[in-house]
GROMACS .gro file of C-alpha atoms in nm:
model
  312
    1UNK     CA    1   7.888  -8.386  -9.172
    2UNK     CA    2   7.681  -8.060  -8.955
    3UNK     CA    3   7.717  -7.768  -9.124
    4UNK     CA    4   7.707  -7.419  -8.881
    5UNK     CA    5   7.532  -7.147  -9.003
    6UNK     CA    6   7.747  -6.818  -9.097
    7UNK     CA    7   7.834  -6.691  -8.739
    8UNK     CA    8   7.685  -6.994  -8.534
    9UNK     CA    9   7.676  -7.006  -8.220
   10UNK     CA   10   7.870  -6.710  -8.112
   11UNK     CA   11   7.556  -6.517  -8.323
   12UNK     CA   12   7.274  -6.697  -8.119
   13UNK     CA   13   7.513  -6.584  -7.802
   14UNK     CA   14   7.526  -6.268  -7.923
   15UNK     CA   15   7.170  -6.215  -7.985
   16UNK     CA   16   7.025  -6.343  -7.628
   17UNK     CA   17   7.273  -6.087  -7.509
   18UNK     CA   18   7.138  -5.785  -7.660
   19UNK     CA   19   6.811  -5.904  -7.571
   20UNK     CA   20   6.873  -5.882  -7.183
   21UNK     CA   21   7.097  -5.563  -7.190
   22UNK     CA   22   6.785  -5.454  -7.396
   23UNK     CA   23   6.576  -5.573  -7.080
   24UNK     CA   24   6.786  -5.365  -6.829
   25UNK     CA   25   6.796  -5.084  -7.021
   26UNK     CA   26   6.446  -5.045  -7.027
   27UNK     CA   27   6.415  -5.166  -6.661
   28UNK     CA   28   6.682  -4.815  -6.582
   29UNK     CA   29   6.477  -4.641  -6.810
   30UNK     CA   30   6.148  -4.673  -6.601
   31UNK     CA   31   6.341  -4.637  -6.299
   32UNK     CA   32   6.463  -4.258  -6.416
   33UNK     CA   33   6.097  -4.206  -6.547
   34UNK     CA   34   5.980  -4.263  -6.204
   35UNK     CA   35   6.211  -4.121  -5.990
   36UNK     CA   36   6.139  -3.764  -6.273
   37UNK     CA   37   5.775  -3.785  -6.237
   38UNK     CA   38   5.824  -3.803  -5.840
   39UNK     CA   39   6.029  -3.506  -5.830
   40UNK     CA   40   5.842  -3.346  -6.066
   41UNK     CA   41   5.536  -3.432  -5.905
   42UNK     CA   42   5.692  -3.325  -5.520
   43UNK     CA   43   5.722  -2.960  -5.701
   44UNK     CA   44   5.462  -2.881  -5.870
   45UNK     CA   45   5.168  -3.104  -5.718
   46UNK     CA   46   5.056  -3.196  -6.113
   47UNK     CA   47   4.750  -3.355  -6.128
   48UNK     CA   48   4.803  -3.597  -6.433
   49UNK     CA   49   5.015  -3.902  -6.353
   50UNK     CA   50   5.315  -3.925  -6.595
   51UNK     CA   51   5.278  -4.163  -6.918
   52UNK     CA   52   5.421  -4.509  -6.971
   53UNK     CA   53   5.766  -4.478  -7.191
   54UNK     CA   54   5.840  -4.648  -7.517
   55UNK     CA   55   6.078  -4.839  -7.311
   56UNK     CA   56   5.766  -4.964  -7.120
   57UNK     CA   57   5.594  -5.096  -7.433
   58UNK     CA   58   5.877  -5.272  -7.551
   59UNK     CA   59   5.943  -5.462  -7.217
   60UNK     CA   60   5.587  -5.609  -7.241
   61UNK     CA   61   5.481  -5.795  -6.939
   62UNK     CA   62   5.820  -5.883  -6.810
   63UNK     CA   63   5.767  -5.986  -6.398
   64UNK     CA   64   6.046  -5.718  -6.311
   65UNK     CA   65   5.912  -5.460  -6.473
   66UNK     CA   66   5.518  -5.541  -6.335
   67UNK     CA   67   5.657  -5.513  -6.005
   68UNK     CA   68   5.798  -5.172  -6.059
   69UNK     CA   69   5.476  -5.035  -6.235
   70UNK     CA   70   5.270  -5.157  -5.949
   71UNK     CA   71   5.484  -5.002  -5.655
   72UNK     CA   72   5.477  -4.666  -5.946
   73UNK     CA   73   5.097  -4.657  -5.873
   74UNK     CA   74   5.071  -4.723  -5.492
   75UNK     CA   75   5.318  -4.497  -5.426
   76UNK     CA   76   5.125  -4.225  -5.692
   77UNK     CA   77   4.816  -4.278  -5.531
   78UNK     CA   78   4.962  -4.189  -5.179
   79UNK     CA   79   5.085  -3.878  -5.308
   80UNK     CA   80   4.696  -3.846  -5.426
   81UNK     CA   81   4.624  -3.833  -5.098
   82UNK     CA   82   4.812  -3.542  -5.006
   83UNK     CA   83   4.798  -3.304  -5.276
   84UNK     CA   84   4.890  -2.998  -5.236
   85UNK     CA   85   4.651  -2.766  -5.467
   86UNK     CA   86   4.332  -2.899  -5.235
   87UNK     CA   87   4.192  -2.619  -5.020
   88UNK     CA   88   4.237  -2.707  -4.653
   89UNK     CA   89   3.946  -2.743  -4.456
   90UNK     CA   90   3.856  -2.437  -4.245
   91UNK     CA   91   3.875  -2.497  -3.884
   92UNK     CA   92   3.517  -2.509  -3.693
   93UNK     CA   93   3.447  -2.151  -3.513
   94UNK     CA   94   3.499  -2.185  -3.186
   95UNK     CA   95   3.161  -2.125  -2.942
   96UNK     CA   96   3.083  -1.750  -2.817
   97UNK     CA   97   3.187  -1.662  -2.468
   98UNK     CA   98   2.894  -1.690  -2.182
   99UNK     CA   99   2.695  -1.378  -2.148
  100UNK     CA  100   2.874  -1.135  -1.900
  101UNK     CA  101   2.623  -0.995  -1.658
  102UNK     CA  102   2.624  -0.607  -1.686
  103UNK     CA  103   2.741  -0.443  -1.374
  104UNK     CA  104   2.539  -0.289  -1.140
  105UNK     CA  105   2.491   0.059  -1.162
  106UNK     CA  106   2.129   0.131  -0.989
  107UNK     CA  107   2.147   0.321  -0.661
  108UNK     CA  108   2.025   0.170  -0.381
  109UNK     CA  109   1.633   0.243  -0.239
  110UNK     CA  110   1.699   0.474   0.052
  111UNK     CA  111   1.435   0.645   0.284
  112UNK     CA  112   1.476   0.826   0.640
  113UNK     CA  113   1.129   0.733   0.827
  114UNK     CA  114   1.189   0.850   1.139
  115UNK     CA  115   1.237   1.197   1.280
  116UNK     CA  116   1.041   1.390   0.999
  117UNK     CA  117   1.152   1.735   0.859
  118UNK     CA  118   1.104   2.033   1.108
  119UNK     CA  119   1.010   1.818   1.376
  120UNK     CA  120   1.161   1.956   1.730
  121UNK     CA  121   1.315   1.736   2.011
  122UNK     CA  122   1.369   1.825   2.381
  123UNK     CA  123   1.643   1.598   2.406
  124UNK     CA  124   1.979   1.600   2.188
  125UNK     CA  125   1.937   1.209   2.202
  126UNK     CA  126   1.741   1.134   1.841
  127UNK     CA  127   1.698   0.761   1.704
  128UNK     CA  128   1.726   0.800   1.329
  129UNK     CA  129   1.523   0.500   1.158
  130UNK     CA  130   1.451   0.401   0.794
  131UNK     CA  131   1.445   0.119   0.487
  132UNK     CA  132   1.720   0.070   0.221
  133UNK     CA  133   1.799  -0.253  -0.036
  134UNK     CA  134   1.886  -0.549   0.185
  135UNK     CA  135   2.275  -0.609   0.199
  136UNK     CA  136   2.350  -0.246   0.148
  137UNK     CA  137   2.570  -0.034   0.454
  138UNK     CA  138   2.406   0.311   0.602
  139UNK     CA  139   2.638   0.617   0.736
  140UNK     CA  140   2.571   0.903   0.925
  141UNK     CA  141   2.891   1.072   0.849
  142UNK     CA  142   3.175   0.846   1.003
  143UNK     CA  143   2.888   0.646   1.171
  144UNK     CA  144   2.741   0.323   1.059
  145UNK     CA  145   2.388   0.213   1.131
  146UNK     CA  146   2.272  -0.114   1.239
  147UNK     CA  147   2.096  -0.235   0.919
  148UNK     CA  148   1.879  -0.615   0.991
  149UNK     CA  149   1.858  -0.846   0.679
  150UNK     CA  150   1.539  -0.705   0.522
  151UNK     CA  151   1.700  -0.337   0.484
  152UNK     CA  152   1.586  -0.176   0.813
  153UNK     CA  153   1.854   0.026   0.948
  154UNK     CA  154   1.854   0.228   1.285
  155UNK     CA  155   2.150   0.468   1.476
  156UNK     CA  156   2.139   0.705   1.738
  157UNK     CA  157   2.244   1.076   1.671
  158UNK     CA  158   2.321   1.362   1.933
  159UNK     CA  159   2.166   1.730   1.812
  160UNK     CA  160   2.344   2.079   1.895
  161UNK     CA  161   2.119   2.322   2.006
  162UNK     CA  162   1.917   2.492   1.735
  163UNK     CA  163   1.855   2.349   1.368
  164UNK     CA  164   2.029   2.047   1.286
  165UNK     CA  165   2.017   1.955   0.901
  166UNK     CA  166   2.150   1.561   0.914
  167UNK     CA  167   2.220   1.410   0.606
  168UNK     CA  168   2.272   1.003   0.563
  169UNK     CA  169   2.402   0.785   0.290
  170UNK     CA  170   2.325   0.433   0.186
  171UNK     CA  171   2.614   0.213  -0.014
  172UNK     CA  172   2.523  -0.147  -0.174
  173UNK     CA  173   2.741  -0.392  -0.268
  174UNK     CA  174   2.817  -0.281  -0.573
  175UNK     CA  175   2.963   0.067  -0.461
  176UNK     CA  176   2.592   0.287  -0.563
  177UNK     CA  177   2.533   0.545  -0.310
  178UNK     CA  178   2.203   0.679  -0.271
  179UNK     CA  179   2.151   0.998   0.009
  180UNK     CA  180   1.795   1.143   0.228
  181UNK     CA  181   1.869   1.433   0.441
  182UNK     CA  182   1.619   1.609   0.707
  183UNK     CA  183   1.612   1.899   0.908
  184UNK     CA  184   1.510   1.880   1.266
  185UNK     CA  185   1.550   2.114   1.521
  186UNK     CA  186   1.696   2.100   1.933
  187UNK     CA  187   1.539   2.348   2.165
  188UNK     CA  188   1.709   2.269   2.476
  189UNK     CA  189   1.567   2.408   2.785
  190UNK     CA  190   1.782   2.554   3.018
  191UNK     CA  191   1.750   2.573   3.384
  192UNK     CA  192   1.812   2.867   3.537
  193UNK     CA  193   2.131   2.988   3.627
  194UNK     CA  194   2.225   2.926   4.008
  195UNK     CA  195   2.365   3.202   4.167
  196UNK     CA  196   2.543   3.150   4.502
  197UNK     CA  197   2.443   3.403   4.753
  198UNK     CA  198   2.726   3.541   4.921
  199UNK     CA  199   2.808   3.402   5.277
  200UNK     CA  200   2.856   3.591   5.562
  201UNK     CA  201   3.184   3.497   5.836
  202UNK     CA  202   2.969   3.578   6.076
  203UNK     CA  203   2.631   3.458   5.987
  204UNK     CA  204   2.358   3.634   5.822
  205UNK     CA  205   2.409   3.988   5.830
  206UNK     CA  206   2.144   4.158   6.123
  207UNK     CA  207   1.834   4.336   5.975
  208UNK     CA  208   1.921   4.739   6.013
  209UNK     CA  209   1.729   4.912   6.311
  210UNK     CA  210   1.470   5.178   6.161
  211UNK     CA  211   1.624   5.550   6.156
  212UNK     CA  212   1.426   5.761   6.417
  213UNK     CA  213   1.299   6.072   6.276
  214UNK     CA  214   1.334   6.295   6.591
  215UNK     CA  215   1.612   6.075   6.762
  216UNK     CA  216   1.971   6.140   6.697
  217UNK     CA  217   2.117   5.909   6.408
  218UNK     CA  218   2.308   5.603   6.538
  219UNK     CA  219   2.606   5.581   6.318
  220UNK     CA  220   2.598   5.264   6.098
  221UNK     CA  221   2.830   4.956   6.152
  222UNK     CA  222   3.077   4.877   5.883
  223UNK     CA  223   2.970   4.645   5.653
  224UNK     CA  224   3.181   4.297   5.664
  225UNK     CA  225   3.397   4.198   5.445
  226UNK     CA  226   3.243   3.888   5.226
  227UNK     CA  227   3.345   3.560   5.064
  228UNK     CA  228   3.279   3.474   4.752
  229UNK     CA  229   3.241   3.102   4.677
  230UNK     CA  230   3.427   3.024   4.349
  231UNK     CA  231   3.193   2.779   4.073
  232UNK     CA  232   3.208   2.692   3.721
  233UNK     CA  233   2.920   2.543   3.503
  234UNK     CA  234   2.891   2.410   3.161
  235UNK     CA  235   2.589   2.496   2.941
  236UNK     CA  236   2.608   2.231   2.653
  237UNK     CA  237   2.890   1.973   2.657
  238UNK     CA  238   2.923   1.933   2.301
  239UNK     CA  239   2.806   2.140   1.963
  240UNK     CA  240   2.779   2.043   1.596
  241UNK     CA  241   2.842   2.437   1.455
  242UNK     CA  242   3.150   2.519   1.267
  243UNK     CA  243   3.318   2.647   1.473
  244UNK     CA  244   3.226   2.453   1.751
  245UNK     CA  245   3.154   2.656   2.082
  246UNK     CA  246   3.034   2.618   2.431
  247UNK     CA  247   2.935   2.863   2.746
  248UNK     CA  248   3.051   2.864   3.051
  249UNK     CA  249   2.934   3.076   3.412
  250UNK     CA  250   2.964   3.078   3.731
  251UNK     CA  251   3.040   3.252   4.066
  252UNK     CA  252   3.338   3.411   4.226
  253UNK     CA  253   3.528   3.733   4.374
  254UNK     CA  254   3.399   4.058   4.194
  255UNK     CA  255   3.630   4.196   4.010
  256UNK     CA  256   3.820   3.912   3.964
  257UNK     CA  257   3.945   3.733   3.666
  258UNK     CA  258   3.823   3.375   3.492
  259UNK     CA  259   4.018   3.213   3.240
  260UNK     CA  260   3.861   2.882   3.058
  261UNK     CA  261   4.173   2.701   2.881
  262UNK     CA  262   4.203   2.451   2.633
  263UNK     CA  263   4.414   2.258   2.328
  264UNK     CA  264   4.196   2.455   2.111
  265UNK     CA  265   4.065   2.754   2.216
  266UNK     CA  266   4.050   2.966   2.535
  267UNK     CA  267   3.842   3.262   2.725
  268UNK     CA  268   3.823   3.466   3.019
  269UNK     CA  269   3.581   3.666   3.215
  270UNK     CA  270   3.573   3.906   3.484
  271UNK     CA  271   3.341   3.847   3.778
  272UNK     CA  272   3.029   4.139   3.837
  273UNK     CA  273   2.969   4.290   4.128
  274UNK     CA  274   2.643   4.031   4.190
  275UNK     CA  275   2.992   3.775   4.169
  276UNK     CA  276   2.872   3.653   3.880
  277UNK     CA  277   3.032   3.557   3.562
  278UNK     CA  278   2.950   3.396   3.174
  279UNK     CA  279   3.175   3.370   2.867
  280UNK     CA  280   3.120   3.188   2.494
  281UNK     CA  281   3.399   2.963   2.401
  282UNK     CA  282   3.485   2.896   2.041
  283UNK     CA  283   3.693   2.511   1.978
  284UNK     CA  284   3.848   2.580   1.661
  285UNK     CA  285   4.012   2.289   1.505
  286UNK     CA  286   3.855   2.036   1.798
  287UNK     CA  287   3.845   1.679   1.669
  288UNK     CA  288   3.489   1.540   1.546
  289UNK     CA  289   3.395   1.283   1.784
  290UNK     CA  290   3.676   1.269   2.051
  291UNK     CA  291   3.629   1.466   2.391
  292UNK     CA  292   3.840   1.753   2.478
  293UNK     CA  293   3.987   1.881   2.798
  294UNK     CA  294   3.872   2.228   2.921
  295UNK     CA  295   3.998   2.398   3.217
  296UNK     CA  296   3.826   2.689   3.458
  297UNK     CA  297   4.022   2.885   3.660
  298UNK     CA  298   4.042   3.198   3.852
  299UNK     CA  299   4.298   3.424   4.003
  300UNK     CA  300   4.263   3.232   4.314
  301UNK     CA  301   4.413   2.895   4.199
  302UNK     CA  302   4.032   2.759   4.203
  303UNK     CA  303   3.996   2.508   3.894
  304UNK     CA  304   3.721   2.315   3.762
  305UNK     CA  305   3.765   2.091   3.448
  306UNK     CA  306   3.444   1.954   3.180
  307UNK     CA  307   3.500   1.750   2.905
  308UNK     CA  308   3.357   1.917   2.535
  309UNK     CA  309   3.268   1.731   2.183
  310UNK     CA  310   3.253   1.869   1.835
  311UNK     CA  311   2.995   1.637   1.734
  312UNK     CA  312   2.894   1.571   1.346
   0.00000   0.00000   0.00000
């Protein structure tokens, strides 16, 4: 006859029960230690990895929970990896920019050669000449010179009659300016004034007998009556004063009147006995560089017209 222990094998049951609930329970309870120290660890970036529970000692070296410690540690060591108290590494400077080239602030060389101060010209035709920095631009007021590649400029400048102070200006590339001036001087020579002799209907007027002392006096013929030939000349054609000015003259009736018209300015004169005449004319306001219109006239309906410039 087998005799069964107190509780037999309903105890034994028992026992191998508690044993694997005991088994899951510590399996959960390394679970929840994990899934604590990750959070944990997610917040404040610790640096010590969390510490094995009792549970874990107790399970031993049970496959299941192996598995579970092993994935623990990869997955702590990628977290390792990106920790978050580790100072970032500082981004390389970047390079300086290239050197700028400082602008260009240097006027240009500038030098009038040719005409020389105080020297005096026949002609109001003067060729200005001279060197400046290759590339740069030369003015004479509103006028550019021809300027070849190695900086020598020319132009060609009209004088007024008297002193003519001309000043001329270089520019380079850059925008410098540099200036020469010099003073030359126009002595125009004038030719005489023609004066028309008076004509005669008739011919030349006959030479007077001589008086005879003793003789009785022959009474004298009256004198005819004569014709004046009406003419109008122009002295200078242009003028660089301010204001400009011209003079005109000429021939007509004595006693008669001349009027010289224009857009911007006028003048009259009255013929001499010789039937001769002259008068200044001032062009206030005349354009620089552009002809003007100027009409002589006399009482007569005779009318002669020049052309005047207010040069530079």
């Amino acid at each position: 006859m087998r005799v069964t222990p107190v509780g037999g094998r309903d105890a034994t049951e028992r026992a191998r029960g508690f044993l694997e609930m005991r088994k899951w329970l510590a399996l959960i309870a390394v679970c929840g230690a994990l899934v604590v120290s990750g959070v944990a660890f997610g917040l404040t970036g610790a640096d010590t990895p969390p510490t094995t529970t009792d549970a874990e000692d107790e399970v031993g070296d049970d496959p299941d929970v192996v598995a579970v410690k092993k994935a623990h540690e990869e997955n702590w060591d990628l977290h390792e990896a990106y920790r978050l108290d580790e100072p970032m590494t500082a981004e390389e400077p970047s390079e300086p920019p290239a050197d700028v080239p400082e602008p260009d602030t240097t006027p240009p060389e500038f030098q009038i050669l040719h005409p020389v101060d105080g020297q005096v010209f026949e002609s109001k035709e003067v060729v200005f000449e001279g060197t400046t920095e290759p590339g740069s631009r030369v003015f004479a007021g509103e006028y550019e010179a021809d300027v070849n590649d190695s900086g020598g400029w020319r132009i060609v400048l009209f004088l007024s009659p008297g002193t003519n102070h001309a000043t001329l200006r270089a520019e380079d590339e850059a925008g410098n300016v540099s200036e020469d001036s010099v003073t030359i001087v126009f002595e125009r020579v004038e030719e005489p004034k023609d004066q028309d002799e008076p004509r005669h209907e008739d011919g030349p007027k006959e030479e007077e007998e001589p008086k005879h002392e003793d003789g009785p006096k022959e009474e004298e013929e009256p004198k005819e009556e004569q014709v004046w030939e009406f003419s109008a000349k122009q002295v200078y054609g242009e003028c660089s004063e301010s204001p400009p000015y011209d003079v005109f003259h000429g021939t007509g009736k004595p006693g008669s009147v001349i009027r010289i018209l224009s857009e911007y300015g006028s003048g009259e004169a009255v013929v001499n006995e010789e039937g001769g005449w002259e008068s200044k004319v001032y062009f206030e306001g005349a354009p620089v560089g552009k002809g003007i219109l100027v009409k002589v006239v006399d009482e007569f309906d005779h009318m002669k017209t020049f052309e005047f410039t207010h040069t530079a």
